[in-house]
Amino acid sequence: MLILAIESSCDDTAAAVVTAPGQVHSNIISSQFEIHAPFGGIVPELASRAHIEAIRPLVEQALLQAEVDLDDIDLIAATQGPGLVGSLLVGFTFAKALALVKNIPCVGVDHLAGHLLSSLLLDKPPVFPYTALVVSGGNTSLFDVRGHTDYTLMGRTRDDAAGEAFDKVAKLLELGYPGGPAVSITAEKGDQAAFAFPRAWLDKDSLDFSFSGLKTSVVNTVHKFKQRGEQIPVADICASFEQAVVEVLVEKTLTAAHKNNHGAVVLGGGVACNKRLRMQLSQRCSENNIQLFVPDPVFCTDNAAMIALAGYYRYKQGKLLLPDDDAYSRSPLN
Ligand code: KG4
């Protein structure tokens, strides 16, 4: 079965052609980085407009690169939510229209389901059940994943997502956008023990996250340096902040895996590109005899290949879209 998948939930337009369940023929991403960079964050209205411009040529390119024609496609899958509704509607409506005109079955996919399954695209994929940490600009959640369409939320952020915290700290320190990679690179030159930023463990045994207190602590620290007219130790702040985020992500993921009695942990989402997170989670997993699976960076950030994969299993459940089905901003999984 040949699947054409479309993803436009935030600021990247993406299209992929995949043979079910996971042979990727093309996986193209059009980044809006240059559009949003001058504003230091995503401007929703500009994002929707850029998706409209990009979507058609991008889908054509994905088909061309896969050396297939629209008539060869057996299933169209599109991200239905969560995300920015104006952005989602572009890819979702395009997919529904294409499916209607060409009489191809179409499924709507939850973006989080894509991240939960993206490590199945690895050459050596995990087997169910596993514990998954989805950590991105919009989500920080832990899931018990028992099958392709069977997942239970174990904990989620109560305020900012981890990626959002990285982006806000980067903005504060004028490191540019997107903030995650900038903070991470700067952190390499800093001392992770320079500042004792708070770790929000929350209630005993809680698998929820909170990053707003940490962010406020970084803001206060920077203000103190500014008030005293002293140079801001940017690298030390980045390293200490990154360590505070990573420590909580790693320990709560381990706790979730133990609670589930799982021998495998899976990472997904843009923050999964973070080197410190990969290193420390890998170390803690191996100490605990748990196998860690991390997708290639291109499948960690927003991409359409993971939407194809999740879409295939939704199709197998018979969950086809109807013309009136709408996009949603909040995930029912979360
Ligand atoms: O999954 P993703 O591509 O998109 C959405 O969340 O929509 O994730 C993007 C997020 C941004 O917040 C970005 O700053 C963060 O992932 N990110 C990172 C790194 N690379 C991307 N955060 C920390 N370290 C990184 N190396």
Tab-separated table of C-alpha atoms and ligand atoms in Angstrom:
chain	number	residue	atom	x	y	z
A	1	MET	CA	0.000	0.000	0.000
A	2	LEU	CA	1.448	3.362	-1.094
A	3	ILE	CA	0.723	6.294	1.229
A	4	LEU	CA	0.996	10.016	0.586
A	5	ALA	CA	1.256	11.885	3.902
A	6	ILE	CA	1.007	15.586	4.674
A	7	GLU	CA	2.005	17.422	7.871
A	8	SER	CA	1.445	21.140	8.535
A	9	SER	CA	0.716	21.373	12.259
A	10	CYS	CA	3.111	24.190	13.095
A	11	ASP	CA	5.841	25.935	11.109
A	12	ASP	CA	7.098	23.188	8.784
A	13	THR	CA	5.284	21.999	5.684
A	14	ALA	CA	6.094	18.334	5.099
A	15	ALA	CA	5.115	15.627	2.605
A	16	ALA	CA	6.205	12.007	2.322
A	17	VAL	CA	5.562	8.944	0.214
A	18	VAL	CA	5.808	5.718	2.168
A	19	THR	CA	5.070	2.070	1.409
A	20	ALA	CA	3.214	0.591	4.383
A	21	PRO	CA	4.200	0.023	7.016
A	22	GLY	CA	7.443	1.994	6.892
A	23	GLN	CA	9.514	2.050	3.704
A	24	VAL	CA	10.165	5.749	3.108
A	25	HIS	CA	10.511	6.742	-0.589
A	26	SER	CA	10.508	10.492	-0.017
A	27	ASN	CA	10.317	12.707	3.059
A	28	ILE	CA	10.440	16.404	2.243
A	29	ILE	CA	10.297	19.289	4.698
A	30	SER	CA	9.974	22.963	3.864
A	31	SER	CA	11.130	25.001	6.852
A	32	GLN	CA	9.714	28.455	7.620
A	33	PHE	CA	12.777	29.310	9.690
A	34	GLU	CA	13.643	32.480	7.720
A	35	ILE	CA	10.080	33.814	7.924
A	36	HIS	CA	9.798	33.563	11.724
A	37	ALA	CA	13.426	34.199	12.771
A	38	PRO	CA	13.146	38.034	12.722
A	39	PHE	CA	10.231	37.777	15.203
A	40	GLY	CA	12.032	35.379	17.561
A	41	GLY	CA	9.114	32.922	17.424
A	42	ILE	CA	6.329	31.553	15.265
A	43	VAL	CA	3.788	34.065	13.928
A	44	PRO	CA	0.660	31.921	13.295
A	45	GLU	CA	-0.760	34.079	10.484
A	46	LEU	CA	2.553	34.025	8.588
A	47	ALA	CA	2.820	30.270	9.145
A	48	SER	CA	-0.574	29.585	7.516
A	49	ARG	CA	0.270	31.773	4.531
A	50	ALA	CA	3.623	30.041	4.037
A	51	HIS	CA	1.928	26.614	4.206
A	52	ILE	CA	-0.504	27.691	1.469
A	53	GLU	CA	2.390	28.680	-0.784
A	54	ALA	CA	4.425	25.566	-0.061
A	55	ILE	CA	1.889	22.758	0.015
A	56	ARG	CA	1.245	22.052	-3.661
A	57	PRO	CA	4.847	22.187	-4.958
A	58	LEU	CA	5.969	20.192	-1.908
A	59	VAL	CA	3.489	17.366	-2.530
A	60	GLU	CA	4.471	17.329	-6.228
A	61	GLN	CA	8.128	17.137	-5.200
A	62	ALA	CA	7.448	14.259	-2.791
A	63	LEU	CA	5.683	12.287	-5.544
A	64	LEU	CA	8.432	13.095	-8.044
A	65	GLN	CA	11.216	12.071	-5.690
A	66	ALA	CA	9.418	8.806	-4.925
A	67	GLU	CA	9.002	8.303	-8.706
A	68	VAL	CA	5.257	7.755	-8.381
A	69	ASP	CA	2.126	9.427	-9.663
A	70	LEU	CA	-0.949	10.472	-7.696
A	71	ASP	CA	-2.792	7.612	-9.445
A	72	ASP	CA	-0.431	5.137	-7.706
A	73	ILE	CA	-1.410	6.380	-4.221
A	74	ASP	CA	-3.678	4.052	-2.200
A	75	LEU	CA	-4.093	6.184	0.928
A	76	ILE	CA	-3.713	9.836	1.904
A	77	ALA	CA	-2.860	10.640	5.538
A	78	ALA	CA	-2.802	14.141	6.996
A	79	THR	CA	-2.164	15.591	10.447
A	80	GLN	CA	-5.560	16.522	11.910
A	81	GLY	CA	-4.239	17.982	15.196
A	82	PRO	CA	-2.941	19.167	17.603
A	83	GLY	CA	-1.231	22.373	16.533
A	84	LEU	CA	-1.979	25.818	15.164
A	85	VAL	CA	-5.412	25.489	13.594
A	86	GLY	CA	-4.640	27.923	10.766
A	87	SER	CA	-1.579	25.841	9.866
A	88	LEU	CA	-3.302	22.472	10.304
A	89	LEU	CA	-6.212	23.475	8.088
A	90	VAL	CA	-3.935	24.039	5.096
A	91	GLY	CA	-2.491	20.508	4.936
A	92	PHE	CA	-5.626	18.819	6.240
A	93	THR	CA	-7.973	20.510	3.758
A	94	PHE	CA	-5.519	19.988	0.890
A	95	ALA	CA	-5.385	16.264	1.722
A	96	LYS	CA	-9.169	15.921	1.987
A	97	ALA	CA	-9.698	17.762	-1.316
A	98	LEU	CA	-7.091	15.649	-3.102
A	99	ALA	CA	-8.667	12.471	-1.724
A	100	LEU	CA	-12.135	13.550	-2.777
A	101	VAL	CA	-11.122	14.498	-6.311
A	102	LYS	CA	-9.020	11.362	-6.889
A	103	ASN	CA	-11.335	9.058	-4.940
A	104	ILE	CA	-8.547	7.913	-2.587
A	105	PRO	CA	-9.289	6.919	1.041
A	106	CYS	CA	-8.081	9.532	3.529
A	107	VAL	CA	-7.254	9.396	7.251
A	108	GLY	CA	-6.658	12.135	9.812
A	109	VAL	CA	-3.703	11.492	12.106
A	110	ASP	CA	-2.906	12.792	15.571
A	111	HIS	CA	0.533	14.407	15.473
A	112	LEU	CA	1.426	12.818	18.818
A	113	ALA	CA	0.633	9.341	17.458
A	114	GLY	CA	3.179	10.069	14.710
A	115	HIS	CA	5.873	10.873	17.303
A	116	LEU	CA	4.944	7.786	19.362
A	117	LEU	CA	5.535	5.534	16.349
A	118	SER	CA	8.408	7.348	14.615
A	119	SER	CA	11.071	5.033	16.058
A	120	LEU	CA	9.411	2.182	14.126
A	121	LEU	CA	11.148	3.747	11.106
A	122	LEU	CA	14.530	2.682	12.539
A	123	ASP	CA	16.337	-0.256	10.889
A	124	LYS	CA	16.059	-2.054	14.202
A	125	PRO	CA	12.729	-0.850	15.611
A	126	PRO	CA	11.444	-1.421	19.153
A	127	VAL	CA	8.793	-4.039	19.875
A	128	PHE	CA	5.669	-3.296	21.892
A	129	PRO	CA	5.133	-2.495	24.685
A	130	TYR	CA	7.396	0.484	25.306
A	131	THR	CA	7.468	3.749	27.243
A	132	ALA	CA	7.617	6.871	25.064
A	133	LEU	CA	8.702	10.402	25.882
A	134	VAL	CA	7.402	12.945	23.355
A	135	VAL	CA	9.266	16.169	23.918
A	136	SER	CA	8.870	19.076	21.528
A	137	GLY	CA	7.963	22.739	21.231
A	138	GLY	CA	4.306	22.003	21.954
A	139	ASN	CA	4.344	18.821	24.070
A	140	THR	CA	6.170	17.093	26.886
A	141	SER	CA	4.368	13.847	27.646
A	142	LEU	CA	5.016	10.293	28.734
A	143	PHE	CA	3.031	7.403	27.259
A	144	ASP	CA	2.573	3.708	27.812
A	145	VAL	CA	2.552	2.403	24.199
A	146	ARG	CA	1.114	-1.100	23.862
A	147	GLY	CA	0.392	-1.226	20.139
A	148	HIS	CA	0.185	0.794	16.924
A	149	THR	CA	-3.058	2.448	18.042
A	150	ASP	CA	-3.037	1.651	21.749
A	151	TYR	CA	-1.445	4.307	23.972
A	152	THR	CA	-2.144	5.695	27.452
A	153	LEU	CA	-0.970	9.064	28.728
A	154	MET	CA	1.083	8.734	31.936
A	155	GLY	CA	2.097	12.338	32.522
A	156	ARG	CA	2.332	15.673	30.733
A	157	THR	CA	3.554	19.181	31.270
A	158	ARG	CA	1.369	21.361	33.442
A	159	ASP	CA	2.666	24.558	31.804
A	160	ASP	CA	5.434	25.073	29.229
A	161	ALA	CA	6.676	22.294	26.976
A	162	ALA	CA	10.416	21.602	27.281
A	163	GLY	CA	11.096	22.924	23.749
A	164	GLU	CA	9.112	26.054	24.558
A	165	ALA	CA	11.319	26.602	27.646
A	166	PHE	CA	14.446	26.228	25.467
A	167	ASP	CA	13.011	28.729	22.968
A	168	LYS	CA	12.109	31.261	25.689
A	169	VAL	CA	15.527	31.029	27.352
A	170	ALA	CA	17.188	31.475	23.953
A	171	LYS	CA	15.090	34.583	23.323
A	172	LEU	CA	15.991	35.987	26.756
A	173	LEU	CA	19.694	35.431	26.087
A	174	GLU	CA	19.362	36.719	22.501
A	175	LEU	CA	20.636	33.481	21.016
A	176	GLY	CA	18.209	33.443	18.098
A	177	TYR	CA	15.435	31.181	16.887
A	178	PRO	CA	14.783	28.267	17.037
A	179	GLY	CA	16.204	28.333	20.530
A	180	GLY	CA	16.772	24.666	21.335
A	181	PRO	CA	19.767	24.045	19.096
A	182	ALA	CA	21.252	27.495	19.965
A	183	VAL	CA	21.031	26.912	23.735
A	184	SER	CA	22.422	23.424	23.322
A	185	ILE	CA	25.462	24.530	21.297
A	186	THR	CA	26.167	27.407	23.718
A	187	ALA	CA	25.792	25.017	26.686
A	188	GLU	CA	28.700	22.914	25.405
A	189	LYS	CA	31.084	25.699	26.495
A	190	GLY	CA	29.474	26.189	29.914
A	191	ASP	CA	29.501	24.655	33.395
A	192	GLN	CA	26.324	22.713	34.189
A	193	ALA	CA	26.898	23.191	37.928
A	194	ALA	CA	27.383	26.983	37.763
A	195	PHE	CA	23.756	27.720	38.740
A	196	ALA	CA	21.471	25.568	40.901
A	197	PHE	CA	18.298	26.047	38.871
A	198	PRO	CA	15.183	24.326	40.298
A	199	ARG	CA	14.031	20.872	39.205
A	200	ALA	CA	10.245	20.512	39.387
A	201	TRP	CA	9.716	16.938	40.571
A	202	LEU	CA	6.137	17.837	41.636
A	203	ASP	CA	4.163	15.421	43.862
A	204	LYS	CA	5.759	12.138	44.859
A	205	ASP	CA	5.482	9.629	41.972
A	206	SER	CA	4.039	12.287	39.659
A	207	LEU	CA	4.960	11.824	36.010
A	208	ASP	CA	3.828	15.347	35.145
A	209	PHE	CA	6.327	18.038	34.210
A	210	SER	CA	6.605	21.765	34.897
A	211	PHE	CA	9.161	24.096	33.352
A	212	SER	CA	7.727	27.544	34.121
A	213	GLY	CA	9.476	27.827	37.535
A	214	LEU	CA	12.794	26.952	35.928
A	215	LYS	CA	12.220	29.530	33.196
A	216	THR	CA	11.391	32.215	35.808
A	217	SER	CA	14.521	31.324	37.753
A	218	VAL	CA	16.630	31.828	34.606
A	219	VAL	CA	14.880	35.176	33.956
A	220	ASN	CA	15.610	36.334	37.545
A	221	THR	CA	19.247	35.261	37.303
A	222	VAL	CA	19.741	37.192	34.057
A	223	HIS	CA	18.051	40.278	35.537
A	224	LYS	CA	20.385	40.222	38.551
A	225	PHE	CA	23.432	40.298	36.288
A	226	LYS	CA	21.876	43.111	34.242
A	227	GLN	CA	20.997	45.141	37.361
A	228	ARG	CA	24.555	44.842	38.640
A	229	GLY	CA	25.878	45.836	35.212
A	230	GLU	CA	27.866	42.594	35.048
A	231	GLN	CA	28.486	40.483	32.000
A	232	ILE	CA	25.954	37.647	31.695
A	233	PRO	CA	27.641	34.215	31.828
A	234	VAL	CA	25.561	32.964	28.900
A	235	ALA	CA	27.281	29.593	28.421
A	236	ASP	CA	27.064	28.700	32.135
A	237	ILE	CA	23.382	29.680	32.262
A	238	CYS	CA	22.657	27.572	29.144
A	239	ALA	CA	24.521	24.545	30.524
A	240	SER	CA	22.855	24.767	33.960
A	241	PHE	CA	19.404	25.293	32.407
A	242	GLU	CA	19.839	22.418	29.950
A	243	GLN	CA	21.020	20.097	32.722
A	244	ALA	CA	17.966	21.006	34.851
A	245	VAL	CA	15.589	20.175	31.962
A	246	VAL	CA	17.383	16.975	30.967
A	247	GLU	CA	17.669	15.618	34.517
A	248	VAL	CA	13.893	15.809	35.052
A	249	LEU	CA	13.081	14.382	31.604
A	250	VAL	CA	15.470	11.460	32.111
A	251	GLU	CA	14.460	10.543	35.662
A	252	LYS	CA	10.706	10.746	35.017
A	253	THR	CA	11.095	8.626	31.866
A	254	LEU	CA	12.978	5.983	33.866
A	255	THR	CA	10.289	6.054	36.571
A	256	ALA	CA	7.584	5.589	33.909
A	257	ALA	CA	9.446	2.655	32.323
A	258	HIS	CA	9.833	0.993	35.755
A	259	LYS	CA	6.167	1.588	36.553
A	260	ASN	CA	5.205	-0.064	33.246
A	261	ASN	CA	7.806	-2.787	33.679
A	262	HIS	CA	8.980	-2.022	30.125
A	263	GLY	CA	12.349	-3.012	28.730
A	264	ALA	CA	12.281	-0.330	26.033
A	265	VAL	CA	12.108	3.463	25.971
A	266	VAL	CA	11.408	5.534	22.857
A	267	LEU	CA	12.104	9.240	22.294
A	268	GLY	CA	10.252	11.516	19.894
A	269	GLY	CA	9.805	15.229	19.129
A	270	GLY	CA	12.227	18.039	18.295
A	271	VAL	CA	13.945	18.125	21.726
A	272	ALA	CA	14.928	14.474	21.139
A	273	CYS	CA	17.685	15.992	18.929
A	274	ASN	CA	19.306	17.341	22.114
A	275	LYS	CA	22.708	15.702	22.637
A	276	ARG	CA	22.734	15.965	26.433
A	277	LEU	CA	19.285	14.365	26.630
A	278	ARG	CA	20.291	11.523	24.299
A	279	MET	CA	23.530	10.910	26.208
A	280	GLN	CA	22.104	10.975	29.724
A	281	LEU	CA	19.000	8.963	28.835
A	282	SER	CA	21.146	6.415	27.045
A	283	GLN	CA	23.424	6.096	30.089
A	284	ARG	CA	20.540	5.748	32.575
A	285	CYS	CA	18.736	3.259	30.333
A	286	SER	CA	21.795	1.045	29.994
A	287	GLU	CA	22.383	1.173	33.792
A	288	ASN	CA	18.806	-0.105	34.160
A	289	ASN	CA	18.947	-2.723	31.413
A	290	ILE	CA	16.482	-0.812	29.274
A	291	GLN	CA	16.886	-0.463	25.518
A	292	LEU	CA	16.670	3.111	24.186
A	293	PHE	CA	15.343	3.901	20.701
A	294	VAL	CA	15.862	7.361	19.209
A	295	PRO	CA	14.769	8.108	15.635
A	296	ASP	CA	17.103	9.882	13.197
A	297	PRO	CA	16.892	13.673	13.768
A	298	VAL	CA	14.828	14.118	10.587
A	299	PHE	CA	12.165	11.804	12.053
A	300	CYS	CA	12.351	13.465	15.525
A	301	THR	CA	11.247	16.905	14.336
A	302	ASP	CA	7.999	17.458	12.450
A	303	ASN	CA	7.870	15.176	9.411
A	304	ALA	CA	5.274	13.469	7.245
A	305	ALA	CA	6.824	9.975	7.191
A	306	MET	CA	5.681	9.368	10.780
A	307	ILE	CA	2.195	10.609	9.786
A	308	ALA	CA	2.113	8.024	6.985
A	309	LEU	CA	3.032	5.309	9.453
A	310	ALA	CA	0.411	6.285	12.039
A	311	GLY	CA	-2.106	6.868	9.217
A	312	TYR	CA	-1.653	3.332	7.915
A	313	TYR	CA	-2.642	1.816	11.263
A	314	ARG	CA	-5.591	4.175	11.553
A	315	TYR	CA	-6.699	3.054	8.088
A	316	LYS	CA	-6.396	-0.576	9.203
A	317	GLN	CA	-8.830	0.271	12.012
A	318	GLY	CA	-11.257	1.556	9.372
A	319	LYS	CA	-11.107	5.143	10.681
A	320	LEU	CA	-11.542	7.009	7.386
A	321	LEU	CA	-12.150	10.752	7.258
A	322	LEU	CA	-15.476	12.205	6.220
A	323	PRO	CA	-15.575	15.408	4.140
A	324	ASP	CA	-16.946	17.410	7.095
A	325	ASP	CA	-14.315	16.265	9.619
A	326	ASP	CA	-12.383	19.198	11.066
A	327	ALA	CA	-8.882	19.856	12.349
A	328	TYR	CA	-8.371	20.199	16.140
A	329	SER	CA	-5.938	22.250	18.203
A	330	ARG	CA	-5.810	19.978	21.310
A	331	SER	CA	-4.981	16.293	21.175
A	332	PRO	CA	-7.458	13.809	22.660
A	333	LEU	CA	-4.390	11.655	23.482
A	334	ASN	CA	-2.940	14.326	25.740
B	1	KG4	O1	8.855	18.545	17.165
B	1	KG4	P1	9.306	19.888	16.705
B	1	KG4	O2	10.069	19.958	15.420
B	1	KG4	O3	8.113	20.877	16.477
B	1	KG4	C1	7.111	21.278	17.276
B	1	KG4	O4	7.151	21.214	18.498
B	1	KG4	O5	6.166	21.760	16.632
B	1	KG4	O6	10.133	20.536	17.895
B	1	KG4	C2	10.646	21.831	17.834
B	1	KG4	C3	11.214	22.143	19.202
B	1	KG4	C4	11.621	23.604	19.344
B	1	KG4	O7	11.150	24.086	20.587
B	1	KG4	C5	13.143	23.520	19.325
B	1	KG4	O8	13.758	24.579	20.023
B	1	KG4	C6	13.387	22.179	19.977
B	1	KG4	O9	12.376	21.345	19.456
B	1	KG4	N1	14.720	21.628	19.662
B	1	KG4	C7	15.682	21.426	20.580
B	1	KG4	C8	16.815	20.959	19.881
B	1	KG4	N2	16.492	20.869	18.561
B	1	KG4	C9	15.197	21.283	18.449
B	1	KG4	N3	15.678	21.615	21.911
B	1	KG4	C10	16.811	21.325	22.583
B	1	KG4	N4	17.944	20.877	21.977
B	1	KG4	C11	17.989	20.681	20.653
B	1	KG4	N5	19.119	20.245	20.081
